[in-house]
Amino acid sequence: ADGGTMLLAPQAGFGSKSTDGTNTYNGVLLGEVKTYNSTGTTTERGLFGYHKGIRTIHLNSDNGSATFGAVGKAQIIIDPSSDKGIIKSGNYSTTDKTGMQLDLTTPEIRFGSGNFVVDASGHITAKGGGTIAGWNIDDTALFTETKNKTSNVT
């Protein structure tokens, strides 16, 4: 062997072609997958699942992350980067203020909007309006309305 290294196969696939006439793949690939786009080539390694040619599972052997569900759909991402146990929705974004993230290490629950956060101490940040158990919430007060007056909690 070449310096003690051995290449078994860059990729192994198990599955079948869709029978619905779309000429797409249903199954599992193990190994390397290269994605080509306008900014270059990306190589990913791990276990990949496909349904009708769309990637629905990726267990990343390089960083230990796992993605379940198709991009743009109901996707769940497990991300152990930065030594944290993060589970987040595929649409989680603090920029777009969407989705939800759970940090199982800290622990912390955070919505992309930043309007609802439960931190490691159990402190809750809730703003942007809404109600909890009959109490109204705005950006600065928690209050309940009666027929003739408003009761504030500070």
Short mmCIF file of N, CA and C in Angstrom, two decimals:
data_model
loop_
_atom_site.label_atom_id
_atom_site.label_comp_id
_atom_site.label_asym_id
_atom_site.label_seq_id
_atom_site.Cartn_x
_atom_site.Cartn_y
_atom_site.Cartn_z
N ALA A 1 0.85 -1.19 0.00
CA ALA A 1 0.00 0.00 0.00
C ALA A 1 0.88 1.23 0.00
N ASP A 2 0.32 2.32 -0.41
CA ASP A 2 0.99 3.61 -0.56
C ASP A 2 1.22 4.26 0.80
N GLY A 3 2.37 4.02 1.43
CA GLY A 3 2.69 4.66 2.71
C GLY A 3 1.77 4.25 3.84
N GLY A 4 1.13 3.09 3.74
CA GLY A 4 0.23 2.64 4.79
C GLY A 4 -1.18 3.19 4.68
N THR A 5 -1.47 3.95 3.62
CA THR A 5 -2.83 4.47 3.46
C THR A 5 -3.59 3.58 2.49
N MET A 6 -4.89 3.60 2.63
CA MET A 6 -5.71 2.76 1.77
C MET A 6 -7.00 3.51 1.45
N LEU A 7 -7.38 3.50 0.20
CA LEU A 7 -8.64 4.09 -0.22
C LEU A 7 -9.59 2.96 -0.55
N LEU A 8 -10.64 2.84 0.23
CA LEU A 8 -11.62 1.79 -0.04
C LEU A 8 -12.56 2.24 -1.15
N ALA A 9 -13.20 3.38 -0.95
CA ALA A 9 -14.08 3.97 -1.96
C ALA A 9 -14.43 5.37 -1.50
N PRO A 10 -14.49 6.33 -2.40
CA PRO A 10 -14.83 7.69 -1.99
C PRO A 10 -16.31 7.82 -1.61
N GLN A 11 -17.14 6.85 -2.08
CA GLN A 11 -18.57 6.96 -1.81
C GLN A 11 -19.23 5.60 -2.04
N ALA A 12 -20.18 5.27 -1.18
CA ALA A 12 -21.01 4.08 -1.37
C ALA A 12 -22.45 4.51 -1.27
N GLY A 13 -23.28 4.00 -2.16
CA GLY A 13 -24.69 4.38 -2.17
C GLY A 13 -25.59 3.18 -2.11
N PHE A 14 -26.71 3.35 -1.43
CA PHE A 14 -27.71 2.30 -1.31
C PHE A 14 -29.06 2.95 -1.51
N GLY A 15 -29.79 2.52 -2.51
CA GLY A 15 -31.10 3.11 -2.76
C GLY A 15 -31.61 2.74 -4.13
N SER A 16 -32.52 3.57 -4.62
CA SER A 16 -33.13 3.29 -5.91
C SER A 16 -33.59 4.58 -6.57
N LYS A 17 -33.83 4.47 -7.86
CA LYS A 17 -34.38 5.58 -8.62
C LYS A 17 -35.87 5.67 -8.32
N SER A 18 -36.39 6.89 -8.21
CA SER A 18 -37.83 7.08 -7.98
C SER A 18 -38.63 6.45 -9.10
N THR A 19 -39.76 5.91 -8.75
CA THR A 19 -40.62 5.26 -9.74
C THR A 19 -41.71 6.20 -10.26
N ASP A 20 -41.65 7.48 -9.87
CA ASP A 20 -42.69 8.42 -10.28
C ASP A 20 -42.35 9.17 -11.56
N GLY A 21 -41.29 8.74 -12.26
CA GLY A 21 -40.92 9.38 -13.52
C GLY A 21 -40.05 10.61 -13.38
N THR A 22 -39.62 10.96 -12.17
CA THR A 22 -38.81 12.17 -11.96
C THR A 22 -37.31 11.90 -12.14
N ASN A 23 -36.92 10.63 -12.28
CA ASN A 23 -35.52 10.26 -12.44
C ASN A 23 -34.67 10.80 -11.29
N THR A 24 -35.17 10.68 -10.06
CA THR A 24 -34.47 11.15 -8.87
C THR A 24 -34.09 9.97 -7.98
N TYR A 25 -33.22 10.22 -7.01
CA TYR A 25 -32.65 9.19 -6.15
C TYR A 25 -33.32 9.17 -4.79
N ASN A 26 -33.64 7.98 -4.32
CA ASN A 26 -34.10 7.75 -2.95
C ASN A 26 -33.12 6.79 -2.30
N GLY A 27 -32.49 7.20 -1.21
CA GLY A 27 -31.58 6.28 -0.56
C GLY A 27 -30.57 6.99 0.31
N VAL A 28 -29.48 6.28 0.56
CA VAL A 28 -28.43 6.74 1.47
C VAL A 28 -27.08 6.68 0.77
N LEU A 29 -26.28 7.73 0.97
CA LEU A 29 -24.89 7.74 0.50
C LEU A 29 -23.98 7.84 1.71
N LEU A 30 -22.85 7.16 1.65
CA LEU A 30 -21.85 7.22 2.70
C LEU A 30 -20.54 7.60 2.04
N GLY A 31 -19.92 8.68 2.50
CA GLY A 31 -18.65 9.11 1.92
C GLY A 31 -18.61 10.60 1.68
N GLU A 32 -18.07 10.99 0.52
CA GLU A 32 -17.91 12.40 0.16
C GLU A 32 -18.95 12.83 -0.85
N VAL A 33 -19.47 14.05 -0.64
CA VAL A 33 -20.39 14.67 -1.59
C VAL A 33 -19.83 16.05 -1.91
N LYS A 34 -19.68 16.34 -3.19
CA LYS A 34 -19.20 17.65 -3.62
C LYS A 34 -20.36 18.46 -4.17
N THR A 35 -20.45 19.71 -3.73
CA THR A 35 -21.47 20.63 -4.20
C THR A 35 -20.78 21.73 -4.98
N TYR A 36 -21.25 21.98 -6.18
CA TYR A 36 -20.67 23.00 -7.04
C TYR A 36 -21.65 24.17 -7.14
N ASN A 37 -21.12 25.39 -6.96
CA ASN A 37 -21.94 26.58 -7.15
C ASN A 37 -21.06 27.72 -7.66
N SER A 38 -21.62 28.91 -7.77
CA SER A 38 -20.90 30.04 -8.36
C SER A 38 -19.70 30.49 -7.53
N THR A 39 -19.66 30.16 -6.24
CA THR A 39 -18.54 30.57 -5.40
C THR A 39 -17.47 29.50 -5.26
N GLY A 40 -17.69 28.32 -5.84
CA GLY A 40 -16.67 27.28 -5.77
C GLY A 40 -17.26 25.93 -5.43
N THR A 41 -16.38 25.05 -4.94
CA THR A 41 -16.76 23.68 -4.63
C THR A 41 -16.70 23.46 -3.13
N THR A 42 -17.70 22.79 -2.60
CA THR A 42 -17.73 22.41 -1.19
C THR A 42 -17.73 20.89 -1.11
N THR A 43 -16.84 20.36 -0.28
CA THR A 43 -16.80 18.91 -0.07
C THR A 43 -17.27 18.62 1.35
N GLU A 44 -18.25 17.73 1.46
CA GLU A 44 -18.75 17.31 2.76
C GLU A 44 -18.59 15.80 2.87
N ARG A 45 -18.37 15.32 4.11
CA ARG A 45 -18.20 13.90 4.35
C ARG A 45 -19.18 13.45 5.42
N GLY A 46 -19.65 12.23 5.28
CA GLY A 46 -20.55 11.67 6.27
C GLY A 46 -21.58 10.76 5.66
N LEU A 47 -22.73 10.72 6.28
CA LEU A 47 -23.86 9.92 5.84
C LEU A 47 -24.95 10.87 5.34
N PHE A 48 -25.46 10.62 4.16
CA PHE A 48 -26.45 11.49 3.52
C PHE A 48 -27.68 10.68 3.15
N GLY A 49 -28.85 11.20 3.42
CA GLY A 49 -30.09 10.57 3.00
C GLY A 49 -30.79 11.46 1.98
N TYR A 50 -31.39 10.83 0.97
CA TYR A 50 -32.08 11.58 -0.09
C TYR A 50 -33.47 10.99 -0.32
N HIS A 51 -34.42 11.86 -0.58
CA HIS A 51 -35.76 11.45 -0.98
C HIS A 51 -36.15 12.28 -2.20
N LYS A 52 -36.43 11.61 -3.29
CA LYS A 52 -36.73 12.27 -4.57
C LYS A 52 -35.64 13.26 -4.95
N GLY A 53 -34.38 12.88 -4.70
CA GLY A 53 -33.24 13.70 -5.08
C GLY A 53 -32.93 14.86 -4.15
N ILE A 54 -33.72 15.04 -3.12
CA ILE A 54 -33.51 16.15 -2.17
C ILE A 54 -32.88 15.59 -0.90
N ARG A 55 -31.81 16.25 -0.44
CA ARG A 55 -31.13 15.80 0.77
C ARG A 55 -32.04 16.03 1.97
N THR A 56 -32.27 14.96 2.72
CA THR A 56 -33.13 15.03 3.90
C THR A 56 -32.40 14.69 5.19
N ILE A 57 -31.21 14.09 5.09
CA ILE A 57 -30.40 13.75 6.26
C ILE A 57 -28.94 14.01 5.94
N HIS A 58 -28.22 14.59 6.91
CA HIS A 58 -26.76 14.68 6.78
C HIS A 58 -26.16 14.52 8.17
N LEU A 59 -25.43 13.44 8.37
CA LEU A 59 -24.65 13.23 9.58
C LEU A 59 -23.21 13.53 9.20
N ASN A 60 -22.70 14.67 9.65
CA ASN A 60 -21.40 15.19 9.23
C ASN A 60 -20.28 14.53 10.02
N SER A 61 -19.41 13.79 9.33
CA SER A 61 -18.32 13.09 10.02
C SER A 61 -17.17 14.02 10.38
N ASP A 62 -17.12 15.22 9.82
CA ASP A 62 -16.03 16.17 10.13
C ASP A 62 -16.26 16.92 11.44
N ASN A 63 -17.51 17.34 11.71
CA ASN A 63 -17.74 18.15 12.91
C ASN A 63 -18.80 17.60 13.84
N GLY A 64 -19.41 16.46 13.50
CA GLY A 64 -20.39 15.83 14.37
C GLY A 64 -21.78 16.43 14.31
N SER A 65 -22.02 17.37 13.40
CA SER A 65 -23.35 17.96 13.29
C SER A 65 -24.29 17.00 12.58
N ALA A 66 -25.58 17.23 12.76
CA ALA A 66 -26.60 16.41 12.10
C ALA A 66 -27.72 17.32 11.64
N THR A 67 -28.19 17.09 10.42
CA THR A 67 -29.29 17.86 9.86
C THR A 67 -30.36 16.89 9.40
N PHE A 68 -31.59 17.13 9.85
CA PHE A 68 -32.73 16.28 9.48
C PHE A 68 -33.78 17.15 8.82
N GLY A 69 -34.23 16.76 7.65
CA GLY A 69 -35.24 17.50 6.92
C GLY A 69 -34.64 18.26 5.76
N ALA A 70 -35.47 18.55 4.77
CA ALA A 70 -35.02 19.26 3.58
C ALA A 70 -34.84 20.74 3.85
N VAL A 71 -33.87 21.36 3.18
CA VAL A 71 -33.62 22.80 3.32
C VAL A 71 -34.89 23.55 2.95
N GLY A 72 -35.25 24.56 3.74
CA GLY A 72 -36.43 25.36 3.46
C GLY A 72 -37.72 24.75 3.93
N LYS A 73 -37.64 23.58 4.54
CA LYS A 73 -38.84 22.91 5.06
C LYS A 73 -38.69 22.82 6.58
N ALA A 74 -39.34 21.89 7.20
CA ALA A 74 -39.27 21.72 8.65
C ALA A 74 -37.97 21.00 8.99
N GLN A 75 -36.88 21.75 9.07
CA GLN A 75 -35.55 21.19 9.25
C GLN A 75 -35.09 21.36 10.69
N ILE A 76 -34.44 20.31 11.23
CA ILE A 76 -33.85 20.36 12.56
C ILE A 76 -32.35 20.18 12.42
N ILE A 77 -31.58 21.03 13.10
CA ILE A 77 -30.12 20.97 13.03
C ILE A 77 -29.57 20.78 14.43
N ILE A 78 -28.70 19.78 14.60
CA ILE A 78 -27.99 19.57 15.86
C ILE A 78 -26.56 20.00 15.60
N ASP A 79 -26.09 20.99 16.36
CA ASP A 79 -24.80 21.62 16.08
C ASP A 79 -23.93 21.62 17.34
N PRO A 80 -22.93 20.73 17.42
CA PRO A 80 -22.07 20.69 18.59
C PRO A 80 -20.86 21.63 18.50
N SER A 81 -20.86 22.56 17.57
CA SER A 81 -19.72 23.47 17.44
C SER A 81 -19.58 24.35 18.67
N SER A 82 -18.43 24.92 18.86
CA SER A 82 -18.14 25.79 20.01
C SER A 82 -18.39 25.09 21.34
N ASP A 83 -18.25 23.76 21.36
CA ASP A 83 -18.44 22.98 22.58
C ASP A 83 -19.80 23.20 23.23
N LYS A 84 -20.83 23.39 22.41
CA LYS A 84 -22.18 23.56 22.91
C LYS A 84 -23.08 22.52 22.26
N GLY A 85 -24.13 22.16 22.95
CA GLY A 85 -25.15 21.27 22.40
C GLY A 85 -26.31 22.11 21.90
N ILE A 86 -26.30 22.48 20.64
CA ILE A 86 -27.31 23.36 20.06
C ILE A 86 -28.27 22.55 19.19
N ILE A 87 -29.56 22.73 19.40
CA ILE A 87 -30.58 22.20 18.50
C ILE A 87 -31.35 23.42 18.01
N LYS A 88 -31.47 23.55 16.68
CA LYS A 88 -32.17 24.72 16.14
C LYS A 88 -32.97 24.35 14.91
N SER A 89 -33.94 25.19 14.61
CA SER A 89 -34.72 25.00 13.40
C SER A 89 -33.88 25.46 12.21
N GLY A 90 -34.17 24.89 11.05
CA GLY A 90 -33.43 25.24 9.84
C GLY A 90 -33.58 26.70 9.45
N ASN A 91 -34.64 27.36 9.92
CA ASN A 91 -34.86 28.76 9.57
C ASN A 91 -34.41 29.72 10.67
N TYR A 92 -33.68 29.21 11.70
CA TYR A 92 -33.25 30.09 12.79
C TYR A 92 -32.29 31.15 12.26
N SER A 93 -32.61 32.40 12.53
CA SER A 93 -31.75 33.51 12.12
C SER A 93 -32.04 34.72 12.99
N THR A 94 -30.99 35.25 13.62
CA THR A 94 -31.18 36.49 14.38
C THR A 94 -31.29 37.68 13.43
N THR A 95 -30.73 37.56 12.24
CA THR A 95 -30.83 38.63 11.23
C THR A 95 -32.26 38.73 10.70
N ASP A 96 -32.83 37.58 10.30
CA ASP A 96 -34.20 37.56 9.77
C ASP A 96 -35.25 37.49 10.88
N LYS A 97 -34.78 37.30 12.13
CA LYS A 97 -35.65 37.20 13.30
C LYS A 97 -36.67 36.07 13.16
N THR A 98 -36.16 34.88 12.79
CA THR A 98 -37.02 33.73 12.59
C THR A 98 -36.46 32.52 13.33
N GLY A 99 -37.31 31.52 13.52
CA GLY A 99 -36.89 30.24 14.05
C GLY A 99 -36.65 30.23 15.55
N MET A 100 -36.13 29.09 16.01
CA MET A 100 -35.89 28.89 17.44
C MET A 100 -34.61 28.09 17.64
N GLN A 101 -33.89 28.40 18.72
CA GLN A 101 -32.66 27.69 19.06
C GLN A 101 -32.71 27.29 20.53
N LEU A 102 -32.31 26.05 20.82
CA LEU A 102 -32.17 25.56 22.19
C LEU A 102 -30.70 25.27 22.43
N ASP A 103 -30.15 25.84 23.47
CA ASP A 103 -28.77 25.55 23.87
C ASP A 103 -28.86 24.62 25.07
N LEU A 104 -28.56 23.34 24.88
CA LEU A 104 -28.69 22.36 25.94
C LEU A 104 -27.51 22.39 26.90
N THR A 105 -26.45 23.10 26.56
CA THR A 105 -25.27 23.18 27.40
C THR A 105 -25.42 24.27 28.45
N THR A 106 -25.91 25.43 28.06
CA THR A 106 -25.95 26.60 28.95
C THR A 106 -26.97 26.45 30.08
N PRO A 107 -28.16 26.07 30.06
CA PRO A 107 -29.12 25.95 28.96
C PRO A 107 -29.75 27.31 28.63
N GLU A 108 -30.27 27.41 27.44
CA GLU A 108 -30.91 28.64 27.00
C GLU A 108 -31.89 28.33 25.88
N ILE A 109 -33.01 29.04 25.87
CA ILE A 109 -33.98 28.97 24.79
C ILE A 109 -34.04 30.36 24.18
N ARG A 110 -33.95 30.44 22.86
CA ARG A 110 -33.92 31.76 22.21
C ARG A 110 -34.67 31.70 20.89
N PHE A 111 -35.59 32.64 20.71
CA PHE A 111 -36.24 32.80 19.42
C PHE A 111 -35.40 33.75 18.59
N GLY A 112 -35.40 33.57 17.26
CA GLY A 112 -34.61 34.40 16.37
C GLY A 112 -34.90 35.88 16.51
N SER A 113 -36.14 36.23 16.86
CA SER A 113 -36.51 37.64 17.02
C SER A 113 -35.83 38.26 18.22
N GLY A 114 -35.40 37.45 19.18
CA GLY A 114 -34.83 37.98 20.41
C GLY A 114 -35.90 38.46 21.38
N ASN A 115 -37.17 38.38 20.99
CA ASN A 115 -38.25 38.84 21.85
C ASN A 115 -38.56 37.88 22.98
N PHE A 116 -38.14 36.62 22.85
CA PHE A 116 -38.37 35.65 23.91
C PHE A 116 -37.09 34.87 24.14
N VAL A 117 -36.56 34.99 25.36
CA VAL A 117 -35.33 34.30 25.75
C VAL A 117 -35.50 33.80 27.18
N VAL A 118 -35.12 32.56 27.42
CA VAL A 118 -35.00 32.04 28.78
C VAL A 118 -33.53 31.70 28.95
N ASP A 119 -32.84 32.39 29.89
CA ASP A 119 -31.40 32.18 30.03
C ASP A 119 -31.10 31.10 31.08
N ALA A 120 -29.82 30.84 31.31
CA ALA A 120 -29.37 29.77 32.19
C ALA A 120 -29.83 29.98 33.63
N SER A 121 -30.05 31.22 34.03
CA SER A 121 -30.50 31.52 35.40
C SER A 121 -32.01 31.39 35.54
N GLY A 122 -32.70 31.15 34.42
CA GLY A 122 -34.15 31.06 34.45
C GLY A 122 -34.84 32.39 34.24
N HIS A 123 -34.05 33.43 33.94
CA HIS A 123 -34.64 34.74 33.67
C HIS A 123 -35.29 34.73 32.30
N ILE A 124 -36.46 35.32 32.21
CA ILE A 124 -37.20 35.37 30.96
C ILE A 124 -37.20 36.79 30.42
N THR A 125 -36.89 36.93 29.16
CA THR A 125 -37.07 38.18 28.44
C THR A 125 -38.25 37.96 27.50
N ALA A 126 -39.30 38.75 27.69
CA ALA A 126 -40.47 38.63 26.83
C ALA A 126 -40.89 40.05 26.46
N LYS A 127 -40.79 40.39 25.19
CA LYS A 127 -41.16 41.73 24.76
C LYS A 127 -41.82 41.66 23.39
N GLY A 128 -42.29 42.77 22.94
CA GLY A 128 -42.91 42.82 21.63
C GLY A 128 -44.41 42.65 21.65
N GLY A 129 -44.98 42.49 22.85
CA GLY A 129 -46.43 42.39 22.95
C GLY A 129 -46.91 40.96 23.03
N GLY A 130 -48.05 40.79 23.68
CA GLY A 130 -48.65 39.48 23.82
C GLY A 130 -49.29 39.34 25.17
N THR A 131 -49.69 38.12 25.50
CA THR A 131 -50.32 37.87 26.79
C THR A 131 -49.80 36.58 27.38
N ILE A 132 -49.76 36.53 28.71
CA ILE A 132 -49.45 35.31 29.46
C ILE A 132 -50.44 35.24 30.62
N ALA A 133 -51.23 34.19 30.67
CA ALA A 133 -52.18 33.95 31.76
C ALA A 133 -53.04 35.18 32.04
N GLY A 134 -53.50 35.85 31.02
CA GLY A 134 -54.39 37.00 31.18
C GLY A 134 -53.67 38.32 31.41
N TRP A 135 -52.35 38.30 31.54
CA TRP A 135 -51.58 39.53 31.70
C TRP A 135 -51.08 39.96 30.32
N ASN A 136 -51.16 41.24 30.04
CA ASN A 136 -50.68 41.81 28.79
C ASN A 136 -49.22 42.20 28.94
N ILE A 137 -48.46 42.03 27.86
CA ILE A 137 -47.04 42.38 27.86
C ILE A 137 -46.80 43.39 26.75
N ASP A 138 -46.09 44.47 27.07
CA ASP A 138 -45.56 45.32 26.01
C ASP A 138 -44.06 45.44 26.25
N ASP A 139 -43.38 46.34 25.58
CA ASP A 139 -41.92 46.42 25.73
C ASP A 139 -41.45 46.90 27.09
N THR A 140 -42.34 47.54 27.86
CA THR A 140 -41.89 48.11 29.14
C THR A 140 -42.73 47.72 30.34
N ALA A 141 -43.85 47.03 30.15
CA ALA A 141 -44.72 46.77 31.29
C ALA A 141 -45.48 45.46 31.15
N LEU A 142 -45.84 44.93 32.32
CA LEU A 142 -46.72 43.78 32.43
C LEU A 142 -47.97 44.31 33.12
N PHE A 143 -49.14 44.17 32.50
CA PHE A 143 -50.33 44.79 33.07
C PHE A 143 -51.58 43.98 32.74
N THR A 144 -52.62 44.24 33.51
CA THR A 144 -53.92 43.65 33.24
C THR A 144 -54.94 44.77 33.16
N GLU A 145 -55.88 44.65 32.25
CA GLU A 145 -56.89 45.69 32.09
C GLU A 145 -58.19 45.25 32.72
N THR A 146 -58.81 46.16 33.47
CA THR A 146 -60.17 45.95 33.98
C THR A 146 -61.05 46.96 33.26
N LYS A 147 -62.35 46.98 33.56
CA LYS A 147 -63.26 47.85 32.83
C LYS A 147 -62.91 49.32 32.98
N ASN A 148 -62.50 49.77 34.14
CA ASN A 148 -62.27 51.19 34.37
C ASN A 148 -60.84 51.58 34.65
N LYS A 149 -59.94 50.63 34.80
CA LYS A 149 -58.55 50.99 35.14
C LYS A 149 -57.57 49.94 34.65
N THR A 150 -56.32 50.29 34.69
CA THR A 150 -55.24 49.38 34.31
C THR A 150 -54.37 49.16 35.54
N SER A 151 -54.07 47.90 35.85
CA SER A 151 -53.17 47.57 36.95
C SER A 151 -51.84 47.20 36.36
N ASN A 152 -50.79 47.88 36.78
CA ASN A 152 -49.43 47.61 36.30
C ASN A 152 -48.64 46.82 37.31
N VAL A 153 -47.75 45.99 36.84
CA VAL A 153 -46.80 45.29 37.69
C VAL A 153 -45.43 45.81 37.29
N THR A 154 -44.67 46.26 38.27
CA THR A 154 -43.33 46.77 37.95
C THR A 154 -42.27 45.92 38.60
#
